[in-house]
Every structure is written in C-alpha cells, then in structure tokens.
Amino acid sequence: MKRIFNKIDGWKIIQDKIEFEENRLAESIMSLGNGYMGMRGNYEEMYSKDSHRGSYIAGVWFPDKTRVGWWKNGYPEYFGKVPNSVNYIGINVLVNGKYLDLGKCEVENFYRELNMENGVLTRTFIANVDGSKIEVKVQRFLSIKRKELAVIKYDVKSLNFDGEITFVPYLDADVTNEDSNYDEKFWMNISSGSKEYKGNVISRTKDNVFGTEVFTICANMINKVSKKAKVSEYMNKDFYSENTIVVDINKDETVSLTKFIAITSTRDYIQDELLSTSENILNEEIVKGYENLLKEHSEEWNKRWETSDVKIDGDIAAQQGIRYNLFQLFSTYYGDDYRLNIGPKGFTGEKYGGATYWDTEAYCLPLYLGVADKHVSRNLLEYRYNQLEAAKENAKKLGLEGALYPMVTFNGEECHNEWEITFEEIHRNGSMIYAIYNYTNYTGDYSYIEEKGIDVIVEVARFWASRVHYAKYQGQYMIHGVTGPNEYDNNVNNNWYTNYIAKWCLEYAVENINKLQEQCQKAVARNNIKEEELNKWITIAENMYLPYDNELDIIVQQDNFLDKELIEVKDLPKENLPLNQNWSWDRILRSCFIKQADVLQGIYYFGDKFSIEEKRRNFDFYEKYTVHESSLSSCIYSIIGSEIGNLEKSYELYSRTARLDLDNYNNDTEDGLHITSMSGAWLAIVQGFAGMRTWNETLSFNPKLPQQWNSYSFNINYREHTLKVIVEKENVFIENMSKGQVELSVYGESYKFEDKLTIKREENLALSM
Ligand code: BGC
C-alpha cells in the first residue's frame, strides 16, 4: 500500500504537495470523465517533467496491428485500443514573456482537489517565474449536463509585479499512444481553423487494413478573457490551433481566461456537420456563463448522489473510498449510450484501452441493477446480443460451434492477442449468461430472454457442448486446456470454475427452452433447437467432471492444483509482492499463488448452492494462496468473508477494494484506474456487509457491521421499489421510499411493510456474526 494523498476527506481527494516522482499516479487519481469523454489529471499549462498525457473519447477506438514473436493460427490480427486523442485542455501561460512550467519554477502552496460531490477539479498554487510571483487557480469540469462540453477557468493573480500575462489556449491533435505496437500514430489531420478567440481541429483515426470503423472528431474552442486584451492573435496548422491573448496585469490584480470546448464525433454526426454542430453547442452553452454551466453540471451530480450515495460513519478512509469508486465508475459509464460499455481503465489510461471485458457482466452489472434504472442493465445485455454474430464467428475460428464471446472487444471481434487469454480463458462466456440470469432474477423481467436473451443462451450452450470432451475411462465430460479466472496458471485441465459454469449454462439453457416451449414457441423455433440437442446438453451437464478433494473436503481449483508446492502468501518475503512485478512469468505459473478469485468466484455466483460450511472451508483454504493481484479479486473474497462471519478479513479486503487506487495497493495505478473493479466496493458493502441476496426472486438481507464503523447506509432499487437501508450498531432500518408493500426477509425472517421496518441488531448479533 502506498498512499500519496494523506489528507482524507469524505467528498474530496486532496493533494497538498506537488508530485514529481509520483506524478503519473497523481494524474491517474485526478482523472475526470463524463461518460462521453474523459482524461487523466494533466496540467493545462506546459510541464517539462514526467507526465503521461491522456484524453479519451468513449467508443472511439483503433485497431493496432498485433505484435507477437511467434504467430499462432487464430490470433486476432489487431489489438483494439482507445487512442489518446486531441489535447483540448492545453493553456500555456507566460508571465512577462516567460513560460510558467511547474517542472522548472519554484512552486509554493500547491493544492489540488477533486471534488466528487460535483465533479470539479481545482488546482491552486503560487509560482515564481523568474522573480514574478503569481497565484493561480484553475478549475475544470466535463459537463454531465451537456456531454460534448468541457470548461476550464484559469485565474492568475499577480503577487509582486505590474506586467503582462499571456494565455495561449490551444488544441493539439498531434498526439501519440505510449502503448502503440509499432510506434505508429493513430490520427491523421483533416483540417484546422482559427479566428480571434476561437479555434478548431478536426482529425480522423487512420485508415486500417482490418476494415474496422474510422472515427472523425472535432474539437472546437472559444476563449474568453476577463479584461480587454492588449494583443490577440491566432494561428493554426495541421493538427493544431491556438490563440495568443496578452493582458496587462497589476500587482494584486487577477486576470482570467475561460476556455469552453466542444467535442463532436462521427459516432453521433456525419463528418460534414461536426464543425457546425460543435459551434452551435458552444454558442448555446456559453451564453449561460461559467457559473451557470457549473451549477447545471453540479446539480446533475447531486441527482446521481441522491440515489446512489453510500454513507459510512466512523471510518473516513472507507467513506472516501466508496465515494471515489462510485464517482469514477459513473464518470466512465452512466448508461446514457447503449453503444458503449465499461473499459477496465475507463478514460484514465491506455492499458486495457476502453475495451469491453467480462468485468462488465461479472462485476459492474450487479451495481447498475441496484442503483440505476433497469434499462441501463438491459442496454448492457443488448450490447452483447448485438455482437452475437461476431461471437459465432469467433467460435468458428477456433473450430467450435455456437458462440464464444471475446475476452476483449469493441465490435464483437476478439482483439486481445495473448493465446492463453484469447483461446483459453473461455470461462468469460459463462458470465454472459450469468448476467442474463442476474438481470431476469433481479428485475423479474422475463421479456429480455424471450425477445433476445434466449438466442445468446442457446449459442453459448452450443459452444460448451462442442468444447467439452468425453473422457471415456472416467465416464465424464471434461474441459481441457483452459485458463480460469486465475490468470497465474494457464493451459490447465478441468478448471472447476469453468466446468461448473459450463454445466450451469447448459442447465440454464434447458430450463429456459422448456419454459419457452410453453410461453413463447417462436423464441424456440427461431433457434432451431431439436430434442436430441437438448438431451445432449442434459447428458453433458449431468456428467460434467468437477474436481473435488474428499480428504480436505474442498473444491479443487483445477486438476493437480494440490500437487503444487503450497506456500502461503503470508510466508512470502514482502519484497516479492506484487509477484507480477518481481517474479518471472514461468515462476508464477508453476507456483500455487492465485491472482484472483477463482473457486471463490464460482461460490459467489452460485451462492445458493453451497452451505456456509462449504463456503468457509473453501474460503479458508484458497484465501491463503491468493495474492489479489487482479483488482477484481478482493471484493469477492470480502463478500464471502462477510457471509461466513470473518468480518476482520472482509473489512481488510473491503479496504483493499475501495482504496485500491487511492492507496495504490497493486503498485500499478500510474497506468490508470481500475474502473471495472470499482463496483466491487459497493458489492462488498451491499452484498457483503449488508448480506443482500436475491436468490429465487426474493430479496433478503443479513446485515453485519464492521467494528471500525458506527453505521452505514445505502439505497437500492429492487423491482418497483427504492429502499434505503441503514445499519447501525443497535438496529437495522429499512425505509421504503416508493409506494406499495415491500416483502423481504432480514436475518431469515420474512417481513411485509409499506413505510419502515426496524429490526434490533443486538438480538441478531449472535446469528449474524
Ligand atoms: C484480470 C481479468 C480482467 C482484466 C481486465 C486482468 O488482470 O485477470 O480477469 O478481465 O484484468 O480487468
């Protein structure tokens, strides 16, 4: 753990000293986004020390030609990534003709805060530029009221001189990606323009040989200064446009530049309309003035928090953690655009691009089910439905039937090129179906399965039926050559989680076909399902091999896992961790160390199929060997930890989940934030500490309270109700904020109520601890 921002506040992320060594980490943490676009916490003005500039537009991606040492048949031809795009925040500042550069000049009182309550990033500092001292305040936000709009207000106060300040606001589309496979630039210039106080740049992703969509984006700026400019010039060239605005300044006077930017793209408009549309947006918005735009934006954030805030009393670090996670996740995705999905790094870095992974279905969907309108979750399901044909193509490429959803994708095609992931980490297919089950069970809305979901369920079942093989001496079906969720072991046989979820997918397919035979014949007919096919699925499911050790009475992660040298994580020298940064890959693969929940992932998904005792035995066994070097791990262990009454461990793992980036647990946050696992902090509270479950379409809670906390509360949408749940030391309160009667169970007792329910916790402590 490494905390660089030591001042902790429930609503703010505070940086009170300038970071040079850890600037990339600070830039990741100070990221902003509005679902449509986003950026790392780069400075507006020139900065000559180490920095990773990054600004990304949702859904705008580029197929970067695959680079591998030895080409294997079936490799995807490209690695998809969301390219770093036009730098639109740039504002160079000159003080009496000398550049302000925080990498070079003397800096005092540096302070930066990310206000999560209203999504505004503010920076203040005093700088000495060759003897001229200025006090600077910069505020910026990406409007969530008007998605195309970004606003920056840059104030400069003279502390000791009469002279001049030059603002050079610019747009620069000549940008690169650090992770480009062939050091290639991904953008080409279309045009640029400039006028007094105005500028625009239009650029397009380069043509590519893979036939994927190209995107054109337009960045347009209008700059306003607080006093009459002495000089006002403008200039543009390929990829670039700037204004130069010089104003006089007197000692103690403040001068300001406000830069309004609109970004439009061919995802929404035709190329010829990009410039005029962005101009219209700017004209419509600017008349409102900076303060009103900020107010509108803040009010939207307030609305989001009203429905989703989680309050923790007694533990400010935990409070900050959960809000940070919700803030960054909602900054990445709030369900406004059905074409989008949630990239593991969102808009905060290059690694993992903004591509879609199984993370969405496995980790994010349950959060959106709980806090957003159900159409958001349905959009996420339809995103995969719309890619079904590509998933069938993907299975075909591997010589298999049915549909194999990609591990990493933008348009349905696989675009990840490590063989052990692309070809082998097929468990991801199960999560596509689990998400359909989750949505249907949670919302009670069966129409999705009837209309679309069944097609996905059937094709995934076909995939599993063709991917298993029959082991004749064992008389069972097996799945060889896979990578389970634990990516620290590859090409294993019979990964329990994969076999279990494959079996479940087949059973779920049969169950739904049988249901639809009665309810919606046409859904069955359009999938062309024959009796023998169903029987085959039943036979495979009934005879699926699931590794188990009778002596230890535990599930075995995969064949021969117990033959490894079993060393516990606590016995490893501290400096070996994280293993992925200190050990060779082959040493990791041979070891018993588990990157992320694997057996536990299955126990979490299918929690109603395992007793508390079974959960405890498997948790206790596997936790010892798990290094949680995937951000997706600790939330699952935290949830099961709460369920089995190991609150101490589950609290520790909650902190690791909620503060993973703020405390840089895995020493990799400088690359960007772990966006998709941010839902894990919410899950660890709601499903973990509060024990919310929805098995068999019944809502239940089993609330516990970590001893470090006085109380916590959250809201959830469940079917037609919105409920507020408050867990205090003595009582649990559940408030129905909607109309009608609520039916649920708490600590195993059923209740029906209309307004409020109060349950003594003390009486239940014995039961729940
Ligand atoms: C994890 C995967 C995950 C990916 C993106 C990897 O480190 O092992 O399970 O899908 O990150 O978050």
Short mmCIF file of N, CA, C and O in Angstrom, two decimals, residues 355-413:
data_model
loop_
_atom_site.label_atom_id
_atom_site.label_comp_id
_atom_site.label_asym_id
_atom_site.label_seq_id
_atom_site.Cartn_x
_atom_site.Cartn_y
_atom_site.Cartn_z
N ALA A 355 -11.71 -1.06 -23.82
CA ALA A 355 -12.40 -2.21 -24.41
C ALA A 355 -13.33 -2.88 -23.41
O ALA A 355 -13.25 -2.65 -22.21
N THR A 356 -14.18 -3.74 -23.93
CA THR A 356 -15.14 -4.46 -23.10
C THR A 356 -14.57 -5.81 -22.68
O THR A 356 -14.11 -6.57 -23.53
N TYR A 357 -14.63 -6.10 -21.41
CA TYR A 357 -14.18 -7.38 -20.84
C TYR A 357 -15.36 -8.04 -20.11
O TYR A 357 -16.38 -7.40 -19.89
N TRP A 358 -15.14 -9.26 -19.63
CA TRP A 358 -16.19 -9.92 -18.84
C TRP A 358 -16.44 -9.16 -17.54
O TRP A 358 -17.46 -9.37 -16.87
N ASP A 359 -15.55 -8.25 -17.19
CA ASP A 359 -15.70 -7.43 -15.99
C ASP A 359 -17.09 -6.80 -15.91
O ASP A 359 -17.69 -6.68 -14.84
N THR A 360 -17.58 -6.36 -17.08
CA THR A 360 -18.87 -5.66 -17.10
C THR A 360 -19.98 -6.55 -16.56
O THR A 360 -20.74 -6.17 -15.67
N GLU A 361 -20.07 -7.76 -17.13
CA GLU A 361 -21.17 -8.65 -16.74
C GLU A 361 -20.98 -9.16 -15.32
O GLU A 361 -21.92 -9.26 -14.55
N ALA A 362 -19.71 -9.48 -14.99
CA ALA A 362 -19.46 -10.14 -13.71
C ALA A 362 -19.48 -9.16 -12.54
O ALA A 362 -19.95 -9.50 -11.46
N TYR A 363 -18.98 -7.97 -12.74
CA TYR A 363 -18.78 -7.07 -11.59
C TYR A 363 -19.62 -5.80 -11.64
O TYR A 363 -20.03 -5.29 -10.60
N CYS A 364 -19.81 -5.26 -12.86
CA CYS A 364 -20.49 -3.96 -12.92
C CYS A 364 -22.00 -4.08 -12.98
O CYS A 364 -22.71 -3.28 -12.38
N LEU A 365 -22.48 -5.08 -13.71
CA LEU A 365 -23.93 -5.19 -13.87
C LEU A 365 -24.69 -5.21 -12.54
O LEU A 365 -25.68 -4.51 -12.40
N PRO A 366 -24.22 -5.98 -11.54
CA PRO A 366 -24.99 -6.00 -10.29
C PRO A 366 -25.12 -4.62 -9.63
O PRO A 366 -26.13 -4.32 -9.02
N LEU A 367 -24.10 -3.79 -9.79
CA LEU A 367 -24.19 -2.44 -9.23
C LEU A 367 -25.24 -1.63 -9.98
O LEU A 367 -26.10 -0.98 -9.38
N TYR A 368 -25.18 -1.68 -11.33
CA TYR A 368 -26.15 -0.90 -12.09
C TYR A 368 -27.58 -1.42 -11.86
O TYR A 368 -28.53 -0.64 -11.86
N LEU A 369 -27.72 -2.73 -11.63
CA LEU A 369 -29.04 -3.25 -11.30
C LEU A 369 -29.55 -2.61 -10.01
O LEU A 369 -30.72 -2.28 -9.89
N GLY A 370 -28.63 -2.39 -9.08
CA GLY A 370 -29.02 -1.86 -7.76
C GLY A 370 -29.24 -0.36 -7.73
O GLY A 370 -30.05 0.11 -6.94
N VAL A 371 -28.51 0.40 -8.58
CA VAL A 371 -28.61 1.85 -8.41
C VAL A 371 -29.17 2.59 -9.63
O VAL A 371 -29.47 3.77 -9.52
N ALA A 372 -29.29 1.91 -10.76
CA ALA A 372 -29.74 2.65 -11.95
C ALA A 372 -31.07 2.08 -12.45
O ALA A 372 -31.49 1.01 -12.02
N ASP A 373 -31.68 2.80 -13.35
CA ASP A 373 -32.90 2.31 -13.95
C ASP A 373 -32.61 1.00 -14.70
O ASP A 373 -31.50 0.82 -15.22
N LYS A 374 -33.61 0.13 -14.80
CA LYS A 374 -33.30 -1.20 -15.36
C LYS A 374 -32.92 -1.15 -16.84
O LYS A 374 -32.28 -2.08 -17.34
N HIS A 375 -33.27 -0.06 -17.53
CA HIS A 375 -32.90 -0.02 -18.95
C HIS A 375 -31.37 0.03 -19.11
O HIS A 375 -30.83 -0.40 -20.13
N VAL A 376 -30.66 0.53 -18.09
CA VAL A 376 -29.19 0.60 -18.18
C VAL A 376 -28.62 -0.83 -18.23
O VAL A 376 -27.79 -1.16 -19.08
N SER A 377 -29.10 -1.68 -17.35
CA SER A 377 -28.62 -3.08 -17.34
C SER A 377 -29.05 -3.78 -18.62
O SER A 377 -28.30 -4.57 -19.19
N ARG A 378 -30.25 -3.46 -19.05
CA ARG A 378 -30.72 -4.12 -20.28
C ARG A 378 -29.86 -3.70 -21.48
O ARG A 378 -29.53 -4.50 -22.34
N ASN A 379 -29.47 -2.42 -21.49
CA ASN A 379 -28.56 -1.97 -22.56
C ASN A 379 -27.27 -2.77 -22.55
O ASN A 379 -26.74 -3.12 -23.60
N LEU A 380 -26.78 -3.04 -21.34
CA LEU A 380 -25.52 -3.79 -21.26
C LEU A 380 -25.71 -5.20 -21.82
O LEU A 380 -24.83 -5.75 -22.49
N LEU A 381 -26.88 -5.79 -21.56
CA LEU A 381 -27.14 -7.13 -22.11
C LEU A 381 -27.28 -7.05 -23.64
O LEU A 381 -26.76 -7.91 -24.36
N GLU A 382 -27.96 -6.03 -24.10
CA GLU A 382 -28.19 -5.93 -25.55
C GLU A 382 -26.90 -5.67 -26.32
O GLU A 382 -26.75 -6.06 -27.46
N TYR A 383 -25.98 -5.00 -25.66
CA TYR A 383 -24.66 -4.78 -26.26
C TYR A 383 -24.09 -6.13 -26.72
O TYR A 383 -23.56 -6.27 -27.82
N ARG A 384 -24.23 -7.14 -25.86
CA ARG A 384 -23.70 -8.47 -26.21
C ARG A 384 -24.60 -9.15 -27.24
O ARG A 384 -24.12 -9.86 -28.12
N TYR A 385 -25.90 -8.95 -27.10
CA TYR A 385 -26.80 -9.55 -28.09
C TYR A 385 -26.44 -9.04 -29.49
O TYR A 385 -26.38 -9.81 -30.45
N ASN A 386 -26.16 -7.74 -29.57
CA ASN A 386 -25.82 -7.15 -30.87
C ASN A 386 -24.51 -7.69 -31.43
O ASN A 386 -24.22 -7.51 -32.60
N GLN A 387 -23.73 -8.34 -30.60
CA GLN A 387 -22.45 -8.88 -31.07
C GLN A 387 -22.49 -10.41 -31.21
O GLN A 387 -21.45 -11.06 -31.34
N LEU A 388 -23.70 -10.96 -31.19
CA LEU A 388 -23.82 -12.43 -31.23
C LEU A 388 -23.22 -13.03 -32.51
O LEU A 388 -22.53 -14.05 -32.46
N GLU A 389 -23.47 -12.38 -33.63
CA GLU A 389 -22.95 -12.95 -34.89
C GLU A 389 -21.42 -13.00 -34.86
O GLU A 389 -20.80 -13.97 -35.29
N ALA A 390 -20.82 -11.93 -34.33
CA ALA A 390 -19.35 -11.90 -34.25
C ALA A 390 -18.86 -12.98 -33.28
O ALA A 390 -17.81 -13.61 -33.51
N ALA A 391 -19.61 -13.23 -32.23
CA ALA A 391 -19.21 -14.26 -31.26
C ALA A 391 -19.29 -15.65 -31.91
O ALA A 391 -18.48 -16.54 -31.62
N LYS A 392 -20.26 -15.83 -32.81
CA LYS A 392 -20.36 -17.12 -33.53
C LYS A 392 -19.15 -17.27 -34.45
O LYS A 392 -18.55 -18.35 -34.55
N GLU A 393 -18.80 -16.19 -35.08
CA GLU A 393 -17.64 -16.18 -35.96
C GLU A 393 -16.37 -16.54 -35.16
O GLU A 393 -15.53 -17.32 -35.61
N ASN A 394 -16.30 -15.99 -34.00
CA ASN A 394 -15.16 -16.21 -33.11
C ASN A 394 -15.02 -17.69 -32.72
O ASN A 394 -13.92 -18.25 -32.72
N ALA A 395 -16.16 -18.31 -32.43
CA ALA A 395 -16.14 -19.75 -32.09
C ALA A 395 -15.70 -20.55 -33.32
O ALA A 395 -14.89 -21.49 -33.22
N LYS A 396 -16.21 -20.16 -34.47
CA LYS A 396 -15.90 -20.87 -35.72
C LYS A 396 -14.39 -20.84 -35.99
O LYS A 396 -13.79 -21.84 -36.39
N LYS A 397 -13.79 -19.66 -35.73
CA LYS A 397 -12.35 -19.54 -35.96
C LYS A 397 -11.56 -20.54 -35.14
O LYS A 397 -10.48 -20.96 -35.50
N LEU A 398 -12.09 -20.89 -33.97
CA LEU A 398 -11.39 -21.86 -33.12
C LEU A 398 -11.85 -23.29 -33.43
O LEU A 398 -11.51 -24.23 -32.71
N GLY A 399 -12.67 -23.43 -34.46
CA GLY A 399 -13.13 -24.77 -34.85
C GLY A 399 -14.24 -25.27 -33.95
O GLY A 399 -14.43 -26.48 -33.78
N LEU A 400 -14.99 -24.36 -33.36
CA LEU A 400 -16.03 -24.77 -32.41
C LEU A 400 -17.40 -24.28 -32.87
O LEU A 400 -17.50 -23.42 -33.74
N GLU A 401 -18.42 -24.85 -32.24
CA GLU A 401 -19.79 -24.44 -32.59
C GLU A 401 -20.29 -23.37 -31.64
O GLU A 401 -19.66 -23.09 -30.62
N GLY A 402 -21.45 -22.82 -31.97
CA GLY A 402 -22.08 -21.84 -31.08
C GLY A 402 -21.35 -20.52 -31.09
O GLY A 402 -20.77 -20.11 -32.09
N ALA A 403 -21.39 -19.85 -29.93
CA ALA A 403 -20.80 -18.51 -29.85
C ALA A 403 -19.80 -18.43 -28.70
O ALA A 403 -20.08 -18.89 -27.60
N LEU A 404 -18.64 -17.86 -29.01
CA LEU A 404 -17.66 -17.58 -27.96
C LEU A 404 -17.47 -16.07 -27.90
O LEU A 404 -16.94 -15.46 -28.84
N TYR A 405 -17.93 -15.49 -26.81
CA TYR A 405 -17.74 -14.05 -26.65
C TYR A 405 -16.27 -13.77 -26.41
O TYR A 405 -15.58 -14.55 -25.75
N PRO A 406 -15.78 -12.66 -26.95
CA PRO A 406 -14.35 -12.35 -26.84
C PRO A 406 -13.97 -11.94 -25.43
O PRO A 406 -14.81 -11.53 -24.64
N MET A 407 -12.71 -12.08 -25.13
CA MET A 407 -12.19 -11.63 -23.83
C MET A 407 -12.11 -10.12 -23.84
O MET A 407 -12.33 -9.46 -22.84
N VAL A 408 -11.76 -9.58 -25.02
CA VAL A 408 -11.57 -8.14 -25.15
C VAL A 408 -12.16 -7.72 -26.49
O VAL A 408 -11.84 -8.32 -27.51
N THR A 409 -13.00 -6.72 -26.47
CA THR A 409 -13.61 -6.36 -27.75
C THR A 409 -14.12 -4.92 -27.79
O THR A 409 -14.35 -4.30 -26.75
N PHE A 410 -14.29 -4.44 -29.00
CA PHE A 410 -15.02 -3.20 -29.23
C PHE A 410 -16.27 -3.46 -30.06
O PHE A 410 -17.30 -2.89 -29.85
N ASN A 411 -16.11 -4.32 -31.07
CA ASN A 411 -17.21 -4.50 -32.01
C ASN A 411 -17.68 -5.95 -32.08
O ASN A 411 -18.39 -6.33 -32.98
N GLY A 412 -17.25 -6.76 -31.12
CA GLY A 412 -17.66 -8.16 -31.11
C GLY A 412 -16.53 -9.08 -31.53
O GLY A 412 -16.52 -10.27 -31.21
N GLU A 413 -15.54 -8.52 -32.25
CA GLU A 413 -14.39 -9.35 -32.63
C GLU A 413 -13.40 -9.41 -31.48
O GLU A 413 -13.21 -8.42 -30.78
#
